[in-house]
Each structure stands twice: as C-alpha cells, then as structure tokens.
PDB file of C-alpha atoms in Angstrom:
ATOM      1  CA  UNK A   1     -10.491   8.416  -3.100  1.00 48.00           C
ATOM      2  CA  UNK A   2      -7.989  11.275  -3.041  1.00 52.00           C
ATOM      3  CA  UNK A   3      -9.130  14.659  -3.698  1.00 58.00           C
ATOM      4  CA  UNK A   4      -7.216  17.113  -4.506  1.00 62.00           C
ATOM      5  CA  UNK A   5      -8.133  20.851  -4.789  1.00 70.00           C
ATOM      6  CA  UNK A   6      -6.611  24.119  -6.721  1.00 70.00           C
ATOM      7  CA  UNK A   7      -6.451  27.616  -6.100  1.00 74.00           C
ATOM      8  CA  UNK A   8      -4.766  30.337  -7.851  1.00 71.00           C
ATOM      9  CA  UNK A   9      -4.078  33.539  -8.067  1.00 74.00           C
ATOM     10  CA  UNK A  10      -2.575  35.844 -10.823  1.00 74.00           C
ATOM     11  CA  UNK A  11      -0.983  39.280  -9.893  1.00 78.00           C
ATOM     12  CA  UNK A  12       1.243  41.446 -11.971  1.00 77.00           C
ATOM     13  CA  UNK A  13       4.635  43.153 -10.755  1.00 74.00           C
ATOM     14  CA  UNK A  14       5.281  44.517 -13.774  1.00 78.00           C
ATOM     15  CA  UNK A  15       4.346  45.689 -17.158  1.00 78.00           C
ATOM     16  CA  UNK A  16       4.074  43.036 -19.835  1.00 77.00           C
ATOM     17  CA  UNK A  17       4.528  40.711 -16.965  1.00 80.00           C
ATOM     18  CA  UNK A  18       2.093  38.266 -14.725  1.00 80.00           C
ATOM     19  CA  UNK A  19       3.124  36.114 -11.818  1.00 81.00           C
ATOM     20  CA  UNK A  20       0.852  32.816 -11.728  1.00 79.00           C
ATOM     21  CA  UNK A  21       1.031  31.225  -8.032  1.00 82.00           C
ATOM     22  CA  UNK A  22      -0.849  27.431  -7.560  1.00 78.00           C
ATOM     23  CA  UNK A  23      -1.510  26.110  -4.221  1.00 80.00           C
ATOM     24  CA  UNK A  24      -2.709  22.725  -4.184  1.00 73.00           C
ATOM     25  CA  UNK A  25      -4.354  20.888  -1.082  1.00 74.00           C
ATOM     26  CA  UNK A  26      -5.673  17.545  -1.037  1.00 74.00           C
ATOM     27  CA  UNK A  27      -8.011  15.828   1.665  1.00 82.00           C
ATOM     28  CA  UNK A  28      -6.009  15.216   4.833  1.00 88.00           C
ATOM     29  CA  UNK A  29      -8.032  12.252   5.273  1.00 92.00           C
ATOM     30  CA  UNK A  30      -9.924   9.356   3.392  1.00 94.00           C
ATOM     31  CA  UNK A  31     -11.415   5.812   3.900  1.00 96.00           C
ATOM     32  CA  UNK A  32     -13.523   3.352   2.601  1.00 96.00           C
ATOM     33  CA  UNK A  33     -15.287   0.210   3.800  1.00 97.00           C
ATOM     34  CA  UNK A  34     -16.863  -2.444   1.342  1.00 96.00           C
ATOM     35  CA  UNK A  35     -18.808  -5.649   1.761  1.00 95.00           C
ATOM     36  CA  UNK A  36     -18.269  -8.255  -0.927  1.00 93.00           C
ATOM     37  CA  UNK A  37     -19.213 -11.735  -2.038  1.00 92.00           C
ATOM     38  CA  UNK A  38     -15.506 -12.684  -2.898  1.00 85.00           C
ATOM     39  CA  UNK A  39     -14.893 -15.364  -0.319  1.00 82.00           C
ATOM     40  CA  UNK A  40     -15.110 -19.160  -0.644  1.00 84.00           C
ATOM     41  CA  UNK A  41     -16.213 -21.923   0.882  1.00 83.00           C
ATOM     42  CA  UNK A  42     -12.715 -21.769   2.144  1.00 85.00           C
ATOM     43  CA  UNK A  43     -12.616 -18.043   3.017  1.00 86.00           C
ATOM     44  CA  UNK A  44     -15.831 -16.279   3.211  1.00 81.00           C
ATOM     45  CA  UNK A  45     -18.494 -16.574   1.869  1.00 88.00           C
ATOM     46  CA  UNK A  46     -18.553 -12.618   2.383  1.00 92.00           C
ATOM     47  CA  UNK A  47     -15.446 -10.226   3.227  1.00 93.00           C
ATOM     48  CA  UNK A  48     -15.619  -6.964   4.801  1.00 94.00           C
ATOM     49  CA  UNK A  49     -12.936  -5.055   3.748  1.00 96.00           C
ATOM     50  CA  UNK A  50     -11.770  -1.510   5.450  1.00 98.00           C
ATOM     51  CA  UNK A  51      -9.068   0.759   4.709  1.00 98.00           C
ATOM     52  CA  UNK A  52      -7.864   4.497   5.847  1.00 97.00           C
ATOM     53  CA  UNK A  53      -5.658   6.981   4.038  1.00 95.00           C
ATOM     54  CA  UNK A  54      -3.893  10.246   5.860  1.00 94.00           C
ATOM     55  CA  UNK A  55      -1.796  12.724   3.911  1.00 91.00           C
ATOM     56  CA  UNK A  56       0.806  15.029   5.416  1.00 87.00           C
ATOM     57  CA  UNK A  57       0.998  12.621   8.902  1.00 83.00           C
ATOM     58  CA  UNK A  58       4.305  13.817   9.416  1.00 78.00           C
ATOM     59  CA  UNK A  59       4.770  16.759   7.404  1.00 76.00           C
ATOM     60  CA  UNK A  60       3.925  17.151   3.777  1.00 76.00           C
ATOM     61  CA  UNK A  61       4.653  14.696   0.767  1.00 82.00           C
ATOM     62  CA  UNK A  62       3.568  11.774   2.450  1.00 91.00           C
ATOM     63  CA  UNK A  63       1.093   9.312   2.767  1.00 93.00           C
ATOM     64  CA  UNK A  64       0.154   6.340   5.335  1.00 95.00           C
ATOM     65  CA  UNK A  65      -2.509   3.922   4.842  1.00 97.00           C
ATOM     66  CA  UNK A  66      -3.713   0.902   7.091  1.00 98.00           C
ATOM     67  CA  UNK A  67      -6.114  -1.578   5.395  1.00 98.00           C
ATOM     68  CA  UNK A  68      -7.797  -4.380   7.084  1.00 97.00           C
ATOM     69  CA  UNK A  69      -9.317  -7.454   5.394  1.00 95.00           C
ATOM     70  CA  UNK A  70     -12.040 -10.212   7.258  1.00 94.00           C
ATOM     71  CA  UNK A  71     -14.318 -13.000   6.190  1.00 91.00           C
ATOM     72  CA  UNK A  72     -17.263 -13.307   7.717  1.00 87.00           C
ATOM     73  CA  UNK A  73     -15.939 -16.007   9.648  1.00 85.00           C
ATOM     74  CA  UNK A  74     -13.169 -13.905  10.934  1.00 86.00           C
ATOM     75  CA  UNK A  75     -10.797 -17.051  11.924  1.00 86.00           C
ATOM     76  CA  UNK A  76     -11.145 -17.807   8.418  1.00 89.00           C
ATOM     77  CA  UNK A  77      -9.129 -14.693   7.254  1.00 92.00           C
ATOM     78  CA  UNK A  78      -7.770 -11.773   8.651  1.00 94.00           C
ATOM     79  CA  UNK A  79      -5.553  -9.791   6.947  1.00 95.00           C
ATOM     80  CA  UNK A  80      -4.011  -6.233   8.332  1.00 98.00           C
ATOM     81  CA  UNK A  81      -1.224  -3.904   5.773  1.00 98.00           C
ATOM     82  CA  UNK A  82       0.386  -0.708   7.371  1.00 98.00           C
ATOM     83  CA  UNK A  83       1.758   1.391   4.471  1.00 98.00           C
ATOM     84  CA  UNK A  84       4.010   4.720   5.163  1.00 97.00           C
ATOM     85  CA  UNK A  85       5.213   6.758   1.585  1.00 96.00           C
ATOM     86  CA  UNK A  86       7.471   9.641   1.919  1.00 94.00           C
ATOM     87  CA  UNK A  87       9.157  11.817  -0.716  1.00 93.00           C
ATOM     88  CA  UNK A  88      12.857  12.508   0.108  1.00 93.00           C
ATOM     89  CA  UNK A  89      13.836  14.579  -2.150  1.00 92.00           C
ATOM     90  CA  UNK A  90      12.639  17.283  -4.027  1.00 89.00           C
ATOM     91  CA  UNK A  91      13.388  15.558  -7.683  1.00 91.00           C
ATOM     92  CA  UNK A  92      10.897  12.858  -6.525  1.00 91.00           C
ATOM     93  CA  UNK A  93      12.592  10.741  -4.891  1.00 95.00           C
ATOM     94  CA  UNK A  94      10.669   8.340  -2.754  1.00 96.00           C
ATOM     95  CA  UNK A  95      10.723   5.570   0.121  1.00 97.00           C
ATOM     96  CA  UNK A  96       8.174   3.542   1.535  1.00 97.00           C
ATOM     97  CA  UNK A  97       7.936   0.991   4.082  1.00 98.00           C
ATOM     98  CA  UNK A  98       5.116  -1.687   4.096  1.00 98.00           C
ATOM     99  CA  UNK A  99       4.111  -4.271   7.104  1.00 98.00           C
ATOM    100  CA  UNK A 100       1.611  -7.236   6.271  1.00 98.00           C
ATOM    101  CA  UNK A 101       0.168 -10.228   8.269  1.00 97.00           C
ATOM    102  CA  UNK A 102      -2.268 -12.988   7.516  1.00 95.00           C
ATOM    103  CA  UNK A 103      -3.630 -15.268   9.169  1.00 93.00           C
ATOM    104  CA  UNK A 104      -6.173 -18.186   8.170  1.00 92.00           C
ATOM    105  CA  UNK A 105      -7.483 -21.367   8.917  1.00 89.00           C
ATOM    106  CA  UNK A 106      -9.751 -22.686   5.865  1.00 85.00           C
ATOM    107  CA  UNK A 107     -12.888 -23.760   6.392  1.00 83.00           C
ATOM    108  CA  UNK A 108     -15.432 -26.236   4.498  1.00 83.00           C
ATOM    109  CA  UNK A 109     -13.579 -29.490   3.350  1.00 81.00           C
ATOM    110  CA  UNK A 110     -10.343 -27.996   4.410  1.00 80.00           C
ATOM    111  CA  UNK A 111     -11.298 -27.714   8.035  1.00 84.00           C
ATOM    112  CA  UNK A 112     -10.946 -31.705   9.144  1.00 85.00           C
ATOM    113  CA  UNK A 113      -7.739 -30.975   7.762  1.00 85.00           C
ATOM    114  CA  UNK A 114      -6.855 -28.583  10.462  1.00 85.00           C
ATOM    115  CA  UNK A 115      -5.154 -26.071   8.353  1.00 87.00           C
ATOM    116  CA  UNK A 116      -3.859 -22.723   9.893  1.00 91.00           C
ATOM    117  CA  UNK A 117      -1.512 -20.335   8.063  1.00 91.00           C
ATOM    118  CA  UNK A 118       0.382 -17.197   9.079  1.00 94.00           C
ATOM    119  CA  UNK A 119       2.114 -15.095   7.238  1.00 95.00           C
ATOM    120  CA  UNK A 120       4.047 -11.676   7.830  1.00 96.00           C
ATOM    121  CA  UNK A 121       6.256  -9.320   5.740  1.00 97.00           C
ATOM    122  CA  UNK A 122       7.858  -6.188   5.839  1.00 97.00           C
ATOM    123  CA  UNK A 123       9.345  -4.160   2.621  1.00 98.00           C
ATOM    124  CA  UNK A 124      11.481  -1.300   2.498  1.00 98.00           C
ATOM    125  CA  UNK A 125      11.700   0.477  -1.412  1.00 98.00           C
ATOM    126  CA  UNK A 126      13.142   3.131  -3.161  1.00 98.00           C
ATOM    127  CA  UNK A 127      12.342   4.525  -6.358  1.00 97.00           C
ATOM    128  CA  UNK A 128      13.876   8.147  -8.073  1.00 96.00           C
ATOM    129  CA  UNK A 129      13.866   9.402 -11.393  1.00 95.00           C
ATOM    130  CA  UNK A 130      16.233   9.132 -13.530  1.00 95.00           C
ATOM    131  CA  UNK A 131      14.931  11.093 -16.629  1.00 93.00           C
ATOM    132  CA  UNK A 132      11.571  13.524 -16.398  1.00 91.00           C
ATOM    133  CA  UNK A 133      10.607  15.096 -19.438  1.00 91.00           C
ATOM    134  CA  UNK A 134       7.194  15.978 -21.290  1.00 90.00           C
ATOM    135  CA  UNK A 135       7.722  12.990 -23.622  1.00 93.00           C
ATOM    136  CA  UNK A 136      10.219  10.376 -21.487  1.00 94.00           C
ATOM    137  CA  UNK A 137      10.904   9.542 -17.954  1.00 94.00           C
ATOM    138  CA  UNK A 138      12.937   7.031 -16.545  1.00 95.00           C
ATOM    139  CA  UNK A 139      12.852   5.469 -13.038  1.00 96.00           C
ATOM    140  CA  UNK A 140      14.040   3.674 -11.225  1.00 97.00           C
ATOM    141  CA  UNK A 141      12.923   0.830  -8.169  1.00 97.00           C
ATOM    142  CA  UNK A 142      15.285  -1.027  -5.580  1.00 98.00           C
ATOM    143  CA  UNK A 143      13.242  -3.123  -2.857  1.00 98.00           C
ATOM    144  CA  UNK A 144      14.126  -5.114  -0.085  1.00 98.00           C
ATOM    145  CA  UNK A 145      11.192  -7.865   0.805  1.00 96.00           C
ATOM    146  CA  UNK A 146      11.606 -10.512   3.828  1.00 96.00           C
ATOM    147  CA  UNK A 147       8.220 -13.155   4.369  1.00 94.00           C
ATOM    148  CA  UNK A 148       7.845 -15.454   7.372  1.00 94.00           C
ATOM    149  CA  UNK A 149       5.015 -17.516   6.449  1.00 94.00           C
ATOM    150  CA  UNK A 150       4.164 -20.995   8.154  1.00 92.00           C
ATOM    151  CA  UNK A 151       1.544 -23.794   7.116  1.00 91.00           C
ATOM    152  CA  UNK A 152       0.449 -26.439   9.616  1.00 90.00           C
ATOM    153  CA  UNK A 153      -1.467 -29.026   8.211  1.00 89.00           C
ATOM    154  CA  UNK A 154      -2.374 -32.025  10.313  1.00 88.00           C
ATOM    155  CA  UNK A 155       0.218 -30.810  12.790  1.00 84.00           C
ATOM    156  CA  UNK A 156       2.848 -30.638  10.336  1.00 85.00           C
ATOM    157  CA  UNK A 157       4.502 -27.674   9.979  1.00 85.00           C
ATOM    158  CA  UNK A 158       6.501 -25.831   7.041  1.00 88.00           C
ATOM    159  CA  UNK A 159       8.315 -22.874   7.575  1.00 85.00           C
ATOM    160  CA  UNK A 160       9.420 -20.105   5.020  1.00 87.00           C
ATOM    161  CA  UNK A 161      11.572 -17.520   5.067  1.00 88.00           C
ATOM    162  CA  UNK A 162      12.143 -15.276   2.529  1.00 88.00           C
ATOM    163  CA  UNK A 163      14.556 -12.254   1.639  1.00 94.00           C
ATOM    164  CA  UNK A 164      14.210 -11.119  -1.536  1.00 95.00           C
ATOM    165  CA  UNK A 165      16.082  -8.006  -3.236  1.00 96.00           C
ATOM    166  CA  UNK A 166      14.556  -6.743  -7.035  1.00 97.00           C
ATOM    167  CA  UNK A 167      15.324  -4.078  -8.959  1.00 97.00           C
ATOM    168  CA  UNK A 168      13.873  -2.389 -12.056  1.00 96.00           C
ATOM    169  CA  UNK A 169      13.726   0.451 -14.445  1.00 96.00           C
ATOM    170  CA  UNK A 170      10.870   1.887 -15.759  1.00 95.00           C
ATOM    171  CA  UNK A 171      10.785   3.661 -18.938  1.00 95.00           C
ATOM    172  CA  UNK A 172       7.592   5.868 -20.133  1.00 91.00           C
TER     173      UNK A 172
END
C-alpha cells in the first residue's frame, strides 16, 4: 500500500496576505507477498503471490510495478506482469505500458490430458482529461492490446493472436 505523506508550511509576505506551500512525498518503495488457498485441483491447491511497487524510477510522476503469481506446484502456474505508468503532461495526461506471460500445464484430471498453455501480451494506453472540475470530469482512454496465447492439448495445438484497439470515455 501507497503512502503518501504531507508537509506544509504557511509564511506571510504581506499584510492581509498568507502564502500556503504543500509538499507531498509518498514511499519510494512498496511490496507485498500473500499465501492463499485460491488454487484448484487444476492450479494450486495454494498460490503464492508477490508483487513490488517503485515510485519516481525515472523521475517523478511515475510508477512501475512487477507482480509474480505461482501455485504450489509451480509448473502448474506461473504468471509474471511488468507495469510502467508515467504522466506526460502536466493536465494529467498519462501512458502506460504493460507486459504479461502465463504459463500452465493443469494438473489433476487434466494432466493425462497433457495440457500446457502459454500466453503473452503487451499493452500500450493513453488516457487525458478532457473536463476536470469539482463536480464533472471527463476522460478519456485509447489502448492498443496484442495476445499470443497457444493451447496444446494431446499434441494439438491452437494458436491465437490477438490485436485489439478500444476506446472509451469516462464521465464522473
């Protein structure tokens, strides 16, 4: 969990007037790690599940995050998702770029089945306001999604790939 921490300071220049100055930090770093019954006889039983957030990597408004995902028969599951966000502009503005791969071969009944499945993606998305206000804001979202994903089952193969452009808008 983010943290974020305030300091202030209020100083006058003038008479009748105040000048009001915020600085706000948050934690550079954060993590977590979990142990869950959330698997299957499939996938699992248990999954162990870790994950690790830096802000500022690269300078500041921005935030990367890796996350990694295993049952606890690892060939069962394994999951890994690299995440970079970056403000672009100072109206809020923001791209981010996300990078996932899977890959799992089933156990239990599914296993004299020989399954095995692999997946990857990478997105690229954009998202500005259009409208900020106290009492409205509109945004925006474009993305750009492509999946390579195969199944072999019983030596037969299916392949996917998949582009996929969206775009919404976002009304509050």
């Amino acid at each position: 969990m983010e943290k974020r921490k305030c300091d202030h300071s209020l100083t006058t220049s003038q008479a009748g007037a105040a000048d009001l100055t915020l600085i706000v930090r948050q934690d550079r770093y954060s993590g977590f790690a979990s142990l869950d019954n959330r698997g299957s006889e499939f996938i699992g039983p248990y999954q162990v599940q870790a994950g690790l957030t830096v802000n500022g990597l690269f300078e500041i408004s921005n935030r990367t995050q890796l996350q990694l995902v295993t049952a606890s028969q690892t060939n069962e599951l394994r999951f890994f998702e690299f995440e970079h966000q970056q403000q672009i502009t100072a109206e809020g503005t923001n791209i981010a770029a996300n990078l996932r791969r899977t890959d799992s071969q089933p156990g239990f009944t599914l296993r004299d089945l020989d399954v095995e499945t692999e997946s990857s993606s990478a997105e690229l998305l954009l998202s500005t306001p259009f409208v900020r206000s106290r009492t409205r804001n509109l945004y925006g979202h474009v993305s750009f999604n492509y999946r390579n994903s195969a199944t072999d089952i019983l030596d037969v193969v299916k392949l996917f790939d998949t582009p996929q452009l969206s775009g919404m808008l976002r009304f509050e």
